Amino acid sequence: MSGSLVVLLSALSLSALHYDIYGEDNTTYHVFPRFWTSTGLCPPGDVTHENVKEFLRSDSMQINILYLSALPAKSLTHIRIHWMLELLKFVQYSQSGLPIYDFSDLDDFLEELNTMNLYPMIEFMGNISDVFVKNPTYNNVLWEDLSYEVTKHYLNTFGAKTVLKWRFETWNEPDLHIYNKLNFSLPDYITYTKSIQHGMQRASIRTPNKLYFPLRGPAGLFKAQQHHMLCWGILDFCSTNITECPFDILTFHGKGNGTASAVLSKSKLILSKIYKNYPQLKKFPISNDEADPVSGWSTPREFQEDVRYAKTLIEIVMQYWSAKLKSGTLSQLESISHDNAFLSYHPYEFSQRTLLAHFRMNNTNPPHSQFIQKPVYAALGLLSRMADLASDVMEINTLNGYKLEMIKSTGEKEKPLYKSWLILPTDECECNVDDDIRIPTFIHICEKEMIAFIAEVIDQNRTNPALIWRQFNRPSFPSPTIREEMRRYQTLYMHDIGILKTSEISIDFSSLSYPWVMLVRFCSNLNGQPYKPEKIQITGITQGEVLVSWQETNPSPCLKTFEIWFRSNGHADWIHISREWHLPFNSFQYAPGQNVNGFYKVRSVDVFNRTSSFSAQVQYIEI
């Protein structure tokens, strides 16, 4: 079976398959927290209310965020946006001398995130209408009041259940002048952080159960102490005043030099220095807010166009997971984040560090934005399909000695069988695997039970829309035909699918083009039929083109694809408009060029070809 992945299935009772900490093949499984589901961005230009509002409320950013939310559940949960509090607007001072703020623009933006099941990370940074510059001697009072008002306002607006899922952090990289607009001294900065904490505590005490909202910080680079005095200084304060430390989670920024291993090494280096100087801080949860392969999001880099970036992001997650399981510097890891929610711009639509390639179509009236999903976007979707318990990263060898890496994950003991294996070649194997590999799974198929498998892939040829763009000479304004061709290459490739009927399955590796990532899922029909999609949204993109998106309130582990149906009026026949598309994620761009007015509905299909009920119909009328 040259060019195949051969998976051997050995008999074991189904009851024994539903696991404690040890798997059926002596694999140790661990609870697998989704620690990588955060992204971030920074508005361009001057930091003013008008500029930040214009950018965050633009049609381009709204579609960008809509795409982020259209990944499967557990792909992205949080978004960290610098200067977001500049959406507040100073109105006047109260009789007690405290600022009164207009929350309406920030409310609108956060309501949009909430509708899309995305949670903000609120960074307490900014100089709203110059309030803090004009009152430097009262900044401690002003910051405490701001954090109190923000926390109280959103507890009242969204409720404690929602706000508890948000994250709150102090000023981003305060040692850099590009961010430190208020020129904090170390005493100023310590006072500022404590004021933020006090304000949040005051607001939380007002809740019936006296909730507690953790504060994160100092979000620093932790370079030489003489140049990064604020972040090192606040840690020195925390070390000698543990009970007064304003932080509950220590955050830092450690990027790499282009590789996943360099990102992990940077984190270990930063933490080693911190723990050497301040061993008392070892018990704090930690987070690398910017665990990106390399700094400078806007710098064009060829590897960020294609599957190389997707594979690197997955390797970063795998390496942090493995490090977290060991009793070392990263054992207290709480989360990592990637800053890749930016809007790319011409002529670097694919090569900047983004999840989506953004084309600003200034050749239409009015201008509009087109987005193409990059392979790194699909990588987040793959990661979301991992089960709730996972092994450490393991290395496996093909018969000819090629090295692959794998994480095995499995469902919880009480639930019907679900397994998923994440497989990718190591950096040492920059090649196409063309021989066999055998992995025992010990699955036993019980009477009246069926086990299906599905193998989905991102690889350098079949899931690489930038390749199509280059073949058409990198057009600034891709035509509808080119855009459709790019979208044919943007999603996961369904490499193989079937029902397990014998003791082994064969999955061809020889056709995969390096670099590649594969996810193999095994699913029992006892999981039940898929649930219907909810919250269908039809968004106009341009004349004769709409984006159909939806949400999964009860994601099916056995999901194969979604179907989108359309009819032009209440008497016309329904047409399956996505018939020739594999749609594993929660969106579909429909671009017939005309006749988009009508009714849309969506249903899900699982690996057994069972369909959910249709969603509610949604009507769209083009204006």
Coordinates of C-alpha atoms in Angstrom, one line a residue:
M1 CA 0.0 0.0 0.0
S2 CA 2.6 2.5 -1.1
G3 CA 1.5 6.1 -0.4
S4 CA -1.0 5.2 2.3
L5 CA -1.8 5.8 5.9
V6 CA -2.9 2.4 7.2
V7 CA -4.8 2.6 10.5
L8 CA -5.2 -0.8 12.2
L9 CA -8.3 -1.3 14.3
S10 CA -8.0 -3.8 17.2
A11 CA -10.9 -5.2 19.1
L12 CA -11.9 -3.7 22.5
S13 CA -15.2 -3.4 24.1
L14 CA -17.0 0.0 23.6
S15 CA -17.5 0.4 27.4
A16 CA -13.7 0.2 27.9
L17 CA -13.2 2.8 25.3
H18 CA -14.9 5.5 27.3
Y19 CA -12.0 6.7 29.1
D20 CA -10.4 7.6 32.3
I21 CA -7.0 9.5 32.2
Y22 CA -5.5 6.5 30.3
G23 CA -6.5 5.6 26.8
E24 CA -7.2 2.2 25.5
D25 CA -3.7 1.9 24.0
N26 CA -1.9 3.1 27.2
T27 CA -2.0 6.7 25.9
T28 CA -2.3 9.2 28.7
Y29 CA -5.0 11.8 28.0
H30 CA -5.4 15.1 29.7
V31 CA -8.1 17.7 29.9
F32 CA -7.5 19.8 26.8
P33 CA -8.4 23.5 27.4
R34 CA -8.8 25.7 24.4
F35 CA -5.9 28.0 25.3
W36 CA -5.2 29.4 21.8
T37 CA -8.6 30.9 20.8
S38 CA -7.8 34.6 21.0
T39 CA -6.8 37.0 18.2
G40 CA -6.0 40.7 18.1
L41 CA -5.4 43.8 16.1
C42 CA -4.6 47.5 16.3
P43 CA -6.5 50.3 14.5
P44 CA -4.1 52.2 12.1
G45 CA -3.5 55.9 12.1
D46 CA -3.8 58.5 14.8
V47 CA -5.3 57.5 18.1
T48 CA -8.4 59.6 18.2
H49 CA -12.1 58.9 18.8
E50 CA -13.0 59.7 15.2
N51 CA -10.2 57.5 13.7
V52 CA -10.8 54.5 15.9
K53 CA -14.5 54.7 15.4
E54 CA -14.2 55.1 11.6
F55 CA -11.9 52.0 11.4
L56 CA -13.8 49.7 13.9
R57 CA -17.2 50.6 12.5
S58 CA -16.2 50.4 8.9
D59 CA -17.9 48.0 6.5
S60 CA -14.5 46.3 6.0
M61 CA -14.0 45.6 9.7
Q62 CA -17.5 44.5 10.2
I63 CA -17.2 41.8 7.4
N64 CA -13.8 40.9 8.8
I65 CA -15.2 40.2 12.2
L66 CA -18.2 38.4 10.7
Y67 CA -15.8 36.0 9.1
L68 CA -13.9 35.5 12.4
S69 CA -17.2 34.6 14.1
A70 CA -18.1 32.2 11.2
L71 CA -15.4 29.8 12.2
P72 CA -16.7 26.7 14.1
A73 CA -17.4 26.9 17.8
K74 CA -14.2 26.9 19.9
S75 CA -12.1 28.3 17.1
L76 CA -11.9 31.9 18.2
T77 CA -13.5 33.2 21.4
H78 CA -11.7 36.5 22.3
I79 CA -10.5 39.5 20.3
R80 CA -8.0 42.0 21.7
I81 CA -8.1 45.4 20.2
H82 CA -5.7 48.2 21.1
W83 CA -7.2 51.6 21.8
M84 CA -10.8 50.2 21.9
L85 CA -11.7 52.4 24.8
E86 CA -11.2 55.4 22.5
L87 CA -14.7 54.6 21.3
L88 CA -15.8 56.3 24.5
K89 CA -16.4 60.0 24.3
F90 CA -16.0 62.6 27.1
V91 CA -19.2 64.6 27.6
Q92 CA -18.6 66.7 30.7
Y93 CA -17.6 66.6 34.3
S94 CA -20.0 65.7 37.1
Q95 CA -20.6 67.9 40.1
S96 CA -18.1 65.7 42.0
G97 CA -15.5 66.4 39.3
L98 CA -15.5 63.0 37.6
P99 CA -15.8 62.6 33.8
I100 CA -19.1 61.6 32.3
Y101 CA -18.6 59.4 29.2
D102 CA -20.8 58.7 26.2
F103 CA -20.8 54.9 25.8
S104 CA -22.9 54.7 22.7
D105 CA -20.1 54.0 20.1
L106 CA -18.5 51.4 22.3
D107 CA -21.9 49.9 23.1
D108 CA -22.6 49.4 19.4
F109 CA -19.3 47.7 18.7
L110 CA -19.5 45.4 21.7
E111 CA -23.1 44.5 21.0
E112 CA -21.9 43.5 17.5
L113 CA -19.2 41.2 19.1
N114 CA -21.7 39.8 21.5
T115 CA -24.2 38.9 18.7
M116 CA -21.4 37.0 17.0
N117 CA -20.4 35.1 20.2
L118 CA -17.0 36.9 20.4
Y119 CA -15.7 38.3 23.7
P120 CA -13.5 41.4 24.0
M121 CA -10.3 41.8 25.9
I122 CA -10.7 45.3 27.4
E123 CA -7.4 47.0 27.6
F124 CA -7.4 50.0 29.9
M125 CA -5.4 52.2 27.7
G126 CA -6.1 55.5 26.0
N127 CA -6.5 59.2 26.6
I128 CA -10.2 59.8 26.1
S129 CA -10.7 63.3 24.9
D130 CA -7.4 64.2 26.6
V131 CA -9.0 63.7 30.0
F132 CA -5.8 62.2 31.5
V133 CA -3.3 64.7 30.0
K134 CA -5.4 67.6 31.3
N135 CA -5.6 66.2 34.8
P136 CA -2.2 64.5 35.5
T137 CA -2.3 64.9 39.3
Y138 CA -5.7 63.2 39.5
N139 CA -5.0 60.2 37.2
N140 CA -5.3 57.7 40.0
V141 CA -8.8 58.9 40.7
L142 CA -9.7 59.1 37.0
W143 CA -8.4 55.6 36.2
E144 CA -10.2 54.0 39.1
D145 CA -13.4 55.8 38.0
L146 CA -13.0 54.7 34.4
S147 CA -12.5 51.0 35.3
Y148 CA -15.4 51.2 37.7
E149 CA -17.7 52.8 35.1
V150 CA -16.8 50.5 32.3
T151 CA -17.2 47.3 34.4
K152 CA -20.5 48.6 36.0
H153 CA -21.9 49.7 32.7
Y154 CA -21.3 46.4 30.9
L155 CA -22.5 44.3 33.9
N156 CA -25.8 46.3 33.6
T157 CA -25.8 46.0 29.8
F158 CA -24.9 42.4 29.1
G159 CA -25.2 40.8 32.6
A160 CA -22.6 39.0 34.7
K161 CA -22.8 35.7 32.9
T162 CA -21.5 37.3 29.7
V163 CA -19.0 39.8 31.2
L164 CA -17.4 37.0 33.2
K165 CA -16.3 35.6 29.9
W166 CA -14.5 38.8 28.9
R167 CA -10.9 39.6 29.7
F168 CA -9.5 42.7 31.2
E169 CA -5.9 43.9 30.9
T170 CA -3.7 46.9 31.7
W171 CA -1.9 49.1 29.2
N172 CA -0.3 47.3 26.2
E173 CA 3.6 47.3 26.2
P174 CA 3.8 50.4 28.4
D175 CA 7.6 50.6 28.1
L176 CA 7.3 51.5 24.4
H177 CA 6.8 55.2 23.6
I178 CA 4.6 54.3 20.7
Y179 CA 2.0 53.1 23.2
N180 CA 2.9 55.0 26.4
K181 CA 1.1 58.1 25.4
L182 CA 0.9 59.4 29.0
N183 CA 4.7 59.1 29.7
F184 CA 4.2 57.0 32.9
S185 CA 7.0 57.0 35.4
L186 CA 7.3 53.8 37.5
P187 CA 5.4 55.3 40.5
D188 CA 2.7 56.6 38.1
Y189 CA 2.4 53.2 36.4
I190 CA 2.1 51.2 39.7
T191 CA -0.6 53.7 40.9
Y192 CA -2.4 53.3 37.5
T193 CA -2.5 49.5 37.7
K194 CA -3.7 49.5 41.3
S195 CA -6.4 52.1 40.4
I196 CA -7.7 49.9 37.6
Q197 CA -7.9 46.9 40.0
H198 CA -9.7 49.0 42.7
G199 CA -12.2 50.3 40.2
M200 CA -13.1 46.8 38.9
Q201 CA -13.4 45.5 42.4
R202 CA -15.8 48.3 43.4
A203 CA -18.0 47.4 40.4
S204 CA -17.9 43.7 41.2
I205 CA -18.8 44.2 44.8
R206 CA -22.1 45.7 43.6
T207 CA -23.1 42.4 42.0
P208 CA -25.4 40.1 44.1
N209 CA -22.7 37.4 44.4
K210 CA -19.8 39.8 44.7
L211 CA -18.2 38.5 41.5
Y212 CA -14.5 38.8 40.8
F213 CA -13.0 39.8 37.5
P214 CA -9.3 38.9 37.1
L215 CA -7.0 41.6 35.8
R216 CA -4.2 40.7 33.4
G217 CA -0.9 42.5 32.9
P218 CA 1.6 44.0 32.4
A219 CA 1.6 42.8 28.7
G220 CA 5.3 43.6 28.3
L221 CA 8.2 42.6 26.2
F222 CA 10.5 42.2 29.2
K223 CA 13.7 43.2 27.4
A224 CA 16.7 44.9 29.2
Q225 CA 15.6 46.3 32.5
Q226 CA 17.1 49.7 31.9
H227 CA 14.8 50.2 28.9
H228 CA 11.8 48.3 30.1
M229 CA 11.6 49.7 33.7
L230 CA 7.8 49.7 34.0
C231 CA 7.1 46.0 33.4
W232 CA 10.1 44.9 35.4
G233 CA 9.3 47.4 38.1
I234 CA 5.7 46.3 38.6
L235 CA 6.9 42.7 38.9
D236 CA 9.4 43.8 41.5
F237 CA 6.5 45.5 43.3
C238 CA 4.4 42.4 43.1
S239 CA 7.2 40.2 44.3
T240 CA 7.7 42.2 47.5
N241 CA 4.0 43.0 47.9
I242 CA 2.2 39.8 46.8
T243 CA -1.1 40.7 48.5
E244 CA -1.1 44.1 46.8
C245 CA -0.2 42.9 43.3
P246 CA -2.9 44.2 40.9
F247 CA -2.5 41.3 38.6
D248 CA -4.2 37.9 38.7
I249 CA -2.7 36.6 35.4
L250 CA 0.8 37.7 34.3
T251 CA 0.9 38.5 30.6
F252 CA 3.9 39.0 28.3
H253 CA 4.7 39.2 24.6
G254 CA 7.1 36.7 23.1
K255 CA 7.3 36.4 19.3
G256 CA 9.6 34.2 17.3
N257 CA 11.9 34.6 14.3
G258 CA 9.7 32.8 11.9
T259 CA 9.4 29.3 13.5
A260 CA 7.2 27.8 16.2
S261 CA 10.1 26.6 18.3
A262 CA 11.5 30.2 18.4
V263 CA 8.2 31.4 19.8
L264 CA 8.3 28.8 22.6
S265 CA 11.9 29.5 23.3
K266 CA 11.2 33.2 23.7
S267 CA 8.5 32.5 26.2
K268 CA 10.8 30.2 28.2
L269 CA 13.6 32.8 28.1
I270 CA 11.3 35.6 29.4
L271 CA 9.8 33.4 32.1
S272 CA 13.2 32.1 33.2
K273 CA 14.4 35.6 33.8
I274 CA 11.2 36.5 35.7
Y275 CA 11.3 33.4 37.9
K276 CA 15.0 33.8 38.6
N277 CA 14.5 37.4 39.8
Y278 CA 11.1 36.8 41.4
P279 CA 10.5 33.2 42.3
Q280 CA 7.4 34.2 44.3
L281 CA 5.6 34.8 41.1
K282 CA 5.8 31.2 39.9
K283 CA 2.3 30.4 41.1
F284 CA 0.6 33.1 38.9
P285 CA -1.2 31.9 35.7
I286 CA 0.6 33.2 32.6
S287 CA -0.3 34.2 29.1
N288 CA 1.7 35.0 26.0
D289 CA -0.7 37.7 24.5
E290 CA 1.3 37.8 21.2
A291 CA 2.6 34.4 20.4
D292 CA 3.2 35.2 16.8
P293 CA 5.8 33.6 14.6
V294 CA 7.5 36.9 13.9
S295 CA 7.0 40.6 14.9
G296 CA 5.6 43.2 12.5
W297 CA 2.2 42.2 11.3
S298 CA 2.3 44.5 8.2
T299 CA 5.7 43.3 7.0
P300 CA 5.0 41.2 3.9
R301 CA 6.4 37.7 4.2
E302 CA 5.9 34.9 1.7
F303 CA 5.3 32.2 4.2
Q304 CA 2.3 34.1 5.6
E305 CA 0.5 33.7 2.3
D306 CA 0.0 29.9 2.4
V307 CA 0.0 26.7 4.4
R308 CA 3.4 27.4 5.9
Y309 CA 1.8 30.0 8.2
A310 CA -1.1 27.6 9.0
K311 CA 1.3 24.8 9.9
T312 CA 3.4 27.1 12.0
L313 CA 0.4 28.3 14.0
I314 CA -0.6 24.7 14.7
E315 CA 2.9 23.8 15.7
I316 CA 2.9 26.7 18.1
V317 CA -0.2 25.3 19.7
M318 CA 1.2 21.8 19.8
Q319 CA 4.5 22.9 21.4
Y320 CA 2.9 25.1 24.0
W321 CA 0.5 22.2 24.9
S322 CA 3.5 19.8 25.3
A323 CA 5.3 22.4 27.4
K324 CA 2.3 23.0 29.6
L325 CA 2.1 19.3 30.4
K326 CA 5.6 19.3 31.8
S327 CA 6.5 20.7 35.2
G328 CA 8.6 23.6 33.7
T329 CA 8.3 27.3 33.1
L330 CA 5.1 27.0 31.2
S331 CA 3.2 24.7 33.5
Q332 CA 1.0 27.6 34.6
L333 CA 0.1 28.6 31.0
E334 CA -3.5 30.0 30.9
S335 CA -3.6 31.1 27.2
I336 CA -1.8 32.3 24.2
S337 CA -3.1 34.8 21.6
H338 CA -2.1 35.6 18.0
D339 CA -2.3 39.1 16.5
N340 CA -3.8 38.2 13.1
A341 CA -7.2 39.9 12.8
F342 CA -5.8 42.9 10.9
L343 CA -7.0 44.1 7.6
S344 CA -4.4 43.5 4.9
Y345 CA -3.9 46.1 2.3
H346 CA -2.6 46.3 -1.3
P347 CA -0.3 45.0 -2.6
Y348 CA 0.2 42.6 0.3
E349 CA -3.3 41.1 0.5
F350 CA -2.0 37.6 1.3
S351 CA 1.5 38.2 2.6
Q352 CA 0.7 40.2 5.8
R353 CA 0.1 38.5 9.1
T354 CA -3.7 38.1 8.8
L355 CA -6.3 35.3 8.8
L356 CA -8.0 36.7 5.7
A357 CA -6.8 38.2 2.5
H358 CA -8.5 41.6 2.1
F359 CA -9.2 43.2 -1.2
R360 CA -10.5 46.7 -1.1
M361 CA -12.5 46.9 -4.4
N362 CA -12.2 50.6 -5.3
N363 CA -13.4 49.8 -8.9
T364 CA -17.0 49.5 -7.8
N365 CA -19.5 52.1 -6.9
P366 CA -19.6 52.2 -4.0
P367 CA -16.3 50.6 -3.1
H368 CA -16.5 47.4 -1.1
S369 CA -14.3 44.7 0.5
Q370 CA -13.8 41.2 -0.6
F371 CA -12.2 38.6 1.8
I372 CA -10.6 35.3 1.0
Q373 CA -9.9 32.8 3.7
K374 CA -6.2 32.0 4.1
P375 CA -5.0 28.5 5.1
V376 CA -4.3 29.8 8.6
Y377 CA -8.0 30.5 9.0
A378 CA -8.7 26.9 8.1
A379 CA -6.1 25.8 10.6
L380 CA -8.1 27.3 13.4
G381 CA -11.1 25.4 12.2
L382 CA -9.2 22.2 12.3
L383 CA -8.1 22.8 15.8
S384 CA -11.7 23.4 16.9
R385 CA -12.5 19.7 16.0
M386 CA -10.2 18.3 18.6
A387 CA -11.9 16.4 21.4
D388 CA -12.0 17.3 25.1
L389 CA -9.1 15.1 26.2
A390 CA -5.7 15.0 24.4
S391 CA -2.4 13.2 24.5
D392 CA 1.0 14.9 24.6
V393 CA 2.6 15.4 21.2
M394 CA 3.9 12.1 19.9
E395 CA 6.3 11.3 17.1
I396 CA 5.5 8.6 14.7
N397 CA 7.6 7.1 11.9
T398 CA 6.6 5.9 8.5
L399 CA 8.1 2.7 7.1
N400 CA 10.7 4.6 5.2
G401 CA 11.7 6.7 8.2
Y402 CA 9.7 9.9 7.6
K403 CA 8.9 11.6 10.9
L404 CA 5.4 12.8 11.6
E405 CA 3.9 14.5 14.7
M406 CA 0.5 13.7 16.1
I407 CA -1.8 14.7 18.9
K408 CA -4.5 12.1 19.7
S409 CA -7.7 13.4 21.3
T410 CA -10.8 11.6 22.5
G411 CA -14.2 12.3 23.9
E412 CA -15.3 11.9 27.5
K413 CA -16.1 8.6 29.1
E414 CA -19.8 9.0 29.3
K415 CA -20.3 10.1 25.7
P416 CA -20.6 8.2 22.4
L417 CA -17.3 7.6 20.7
Y418 CA -15.5 10.5 19.1
K419 CA -11.8 10.7 18.3
S420 CA -9.7 13.1 16.4
W421 CA -6.0 12.9 15.4
L422 CA -4.0 15.9 14.3
I423 CA -1.1 14.8 12.1
L424 CA 1.6 16.9 10.4
P425 CA 5.1 16.4 9.1
T426 CA 8.0 17.6 11.2
D427 CA 10.2 20.5 10.0
E428 CA 12.9 18.0 9.3
C429 CA 10.6 16.2 6.8
E430 CA 10.2 18.9 4.2
C431 CA 9.1 16.3 1.8
N432 CA 6.1 14.4 0.5
V433 CA 5.4 11.3 2.5
D434 CA 5.1 8.4 0.0
D435 CA 5.0 5.3 2.1
D436 CA 2.9 3.5 4.8
I437 CA 2.3 4.3 8.4
R438 CA 0.5 2.1 10.9
I439 CA -1.3 3.5 14.0
P440 CA -3.4 1.2 16.2
T441 CA -6.7 2.7 17.4
F442 CA -8.3 -0.2 19.3
I443 CA -11.8 0.6 18.2
H444 CA -14.4 -2.1 18.5
I445 CA -17.6 -1.7 16.6
C446 CA -20.5 -2.9 18.6
E447 CA -23.8 -4.4 17.3
K448 CA -26.1 -1.7 15.9
E449 CA -23.3 0.8 15.9
M450 CA -21.5 2.4 13.0
I451 CA -18.1 4.2 13.2
A452 CA -17.4 6.6 10.4
F453 CA -14.1 8.4 9.6
I454 CA -13.3 11.6 7.8
A455 CA -9.9 12.9 6.9
E456 CA -9.6 16.6 6.1
V457 CA -6.5 18.3 4.9
I458 CA -4.9 21.7 4.2
D459 CA -2.0 21.4 1.8
Q460 CA 0.1 23.6 -0.4
N461 CA -1.7 22.9 -3.6
R462 CA -5.3 22.2 -2.9
T463 CA -6.0 24.7 -0.1
N464 CA -3.9 27.6 -1.2
P465 CA -5.9 30.5 -2.7
A466 CA -2.8 32.7 -2.9
L467 CA -1.5 30.3 -5.5
I468 CA -4.5 30.9 -7.7
W469 CA -4.1 34.7 -7.2
R470 CA -0.5 34.5 -8.3
Q471 CA -1.5 32.4 -11.4
F472 CA -3.7 35.3 -12.4
N473 CA -0.8 37.8 -12.0
R474 CA -1.9 39.1 -8.6
P475 CA -4.8 41.4 -9.6
S476 CA -5.6 44.3 -7.4
F477 CA -9.3 43.9 -8.1
P478 CA -10.0 40.1 -8.7
S479 CA -12.9 39.5 -11.0
P480 CA -15.9 37.5 -9.8
T481 CA -14.5 34.5 -11.7
I482 CA -11.1 34.7 -10.0
R483 CA -12.7 35.2 -6.6
E484 CA -14.8 32.1 -7.0
E485 CA -11.7 30.1 -8.1
M486 CA -9.8 31.3 -5.0
R487 CA -12.7 30.4 -2.8
R488 CA -12.7 26.9 -4.3
Y489 CA -9.2 26.6 -2.8
Q490 CA -9.8 28.3 0.5
T491 CA -11.5 25.6 2.6
L492 CA -10.5 22.3 4.0
Y493 CA -10.0 19.5 1.4
M494 CA -12.1 16.4 2.2
H495 CA -9.3 13.8 1.6
D496 CA -11.2 10.7 2.5
I497 CA -14.5 9.6 4.2
G498 CA -16.1 6.3 4.8
I499 CA -17.6 3.7 7.2
L500 CA -15.3 1.4 9.1
K501 CA -16.2 -2.1 7.9
T502 CA -12.9 -4.0 8.4
S503 CA -10.0 -4.0 10.7
E504 CA -8.1 -1.3 8.8
I505 CA -8.5 1.8 6.7
S506 CA -6.2 3.2 4.1
I507 CA -5.7 6.9 3.7
D508 CA -3.5 8.1 0.8
F509 CA -0.6 10.4 1.8
S510 CA 1.2 10.4 -1.5
S511 CA -1.0 13.1 -3.1
L512 CA -0.4 15.6 -0.3
S513 CA 2.0 18.5 -1.1
Y514 CA 4.3 19.7 1.7
P515 CA 3.6 21.5 3.9
W516 CA 0.3 19.9 5.0
V517 CA -1.8 19.3 8.0
M518 CA -4.4 16.5 8.4
L519 CA -7.2 15.9 10.8
V520 CA -8.7 12.4 11.0
R521 CA -11.9 12.1 12.9
F522 CA -13.7 8.9 14.1
C523 CA -17.3 9.2 15.1
S524 CA -20.0 6.9 16.3
N525 CA -23.6 7.1 14.9
L526 CA -24.7 7.0 18.6
N527 CA -23.8 10.7 18.7
G528 CA -27.2 11.3 17.1
Q529 CA -28.3 13.5 14.2
P530 CA -26.8 17.0 13.8
Y531 CA -28.6 20.0 15.2
K532 CA -30.0 22.6 12.8
P533 CA -27.9 25.8 12.3
E534 CA -29.2 29.0 14.1
K535 CA -29.0 32.8 13.7
I536 CA -28.8 32.8 9.9
Q537 CA -27.5 36.2 8.6
I538 CA -27.5 37.4 5.1
T539 CA -25.0 40.3 4.5
G540 CA -24.9 42.2 1.3
I541 CA -21.3 42.5 -0.1
T542 CA -21.9 44.2 -3.5
Q543 CA -24.4 44.1 -6.2
G544 CA -25.5 40.5 -6.8
E545 CA -23.4 39.1 -4.0
V546 CA -24.1 38.1 -0.4
L547 CA -22.4 36.4 2.5
V548 CA -24.5 33.8 4.2
S549 CA -23.4 33.0 7.8
W550 CA -24.8 31.1 10.7
Q551 CA -24.0 29.8 14.2
E552 CA -23.8 26.3 15.7
T553 CA -25.5 26.3 19.1
N554 CA -24.9 22.6 19.4
P555 CA -21.9 21.6 17.3
S556 CA -22.0 18.0 16.0
P557 CA -18.7 16.1 16.3
C558 CA -19.8 14.1 13.3
L559 CA -20.3 17.2 11.0
K560 CA -19.3 16.8 7.4
T561 CA -20.6 19.9 5.7
F562 CA -23.4 22.5 5.4
E563 CA -26.0 22.9 2.7
I564 CA -27.3 26.3 1.7
W565 CA -30.7 26.5 -0.1
F566 CA -32.3 29.4 -1.9
R567 CA -35.5 30.4 -3.6
S568 CA -36.4 33.7 -5.2
N569 CA -39.9 33.9 -3.8
G570 CA -42.4 32.1 -1.6
H571 CA -43.8 30.0 -4.6
A572 CA -40.5 29.1 -6.3
D573 CA -38.7 25.7 -5.9
W574 CA -35.8 25.6 -3.5
I575 CA -32.4 25.4 -5.1
H576 CA -29.3 23.8 -3.4
I577 CA -26.9 26.6 -4.3
S578 CA -23.8 25.0 -2.5
R579 CA -24.1 21.6 -4.1
E580 CA -20.6 21.6 -5.5
W581 CA -18.9 23.0 -2.4
H582 CA -17.4 21.4 0.7
L583 CA -18.5 23.8 3.5
P584 CA -17.1 22.6 6.9
F585 CA -17.3 26.2 8.4
N586 CA -20.2 28.5 9.0
S587 CA -20.3 30.8 6.0
F588 CA -20.8 30.8 2.2
Q589 CA -20.3 33.6 -0.2
Y590 CA -23.0 33.5 -2.9
A591 CA -22.1 35.5 -6.0
P592 CA -24.4 34.8 -9.0
G593 CA -24.0 38.4 -10.0
Q594 CA -27.8 38.9 -10.0
N595 CA -31.0 37.6 -8.4
V596 CA -29.9 37.3 -4.8
N597 CA -33.2 38.6 -3.6
G598 CA -35.2 35.8 -1.9
F599 CA -35.2 33.3 0.9
Y600 CA -32.2 31.4 2.3
K601 CA -32.0 28.4 4.7
V602 CA -29.2 26.2 5.9
R603 CA -28.9 22.6 7.2
S604 CA -26.0 20.5 8.4
V605 CA -25.0 17.1 7.1
D606 CA -22.9 14.6 9.1
V607 CA -20.5 11.9 8.1
F608 CA -23.3 9.3 8.0
N609 CA -25.2 11.7 5.5
R610 CA -27.8 12.4 8.2
T611 CA -29.2 15.8 7.8
S612 CA -30.5 18.3 10.4
S613 CA -33.7 20.1 10.2
F614 CA -33.5 23.3 8.1
S615 CA -32.9 26.5 9.8
A616 CA -35.5 29.2 9.8
Q617 CA -35.8 30.9 6.5
V618 CA -34.3 34.4 6.2
Q619 CA -35.4 36.8 3.5
Y620 CA -32.9 39.1 1.8
I621 CA -33.8 42.1 -0.3
E622 CA -31.1 43.9 -2.2
I623 CA -31.4 47.7 -1.9

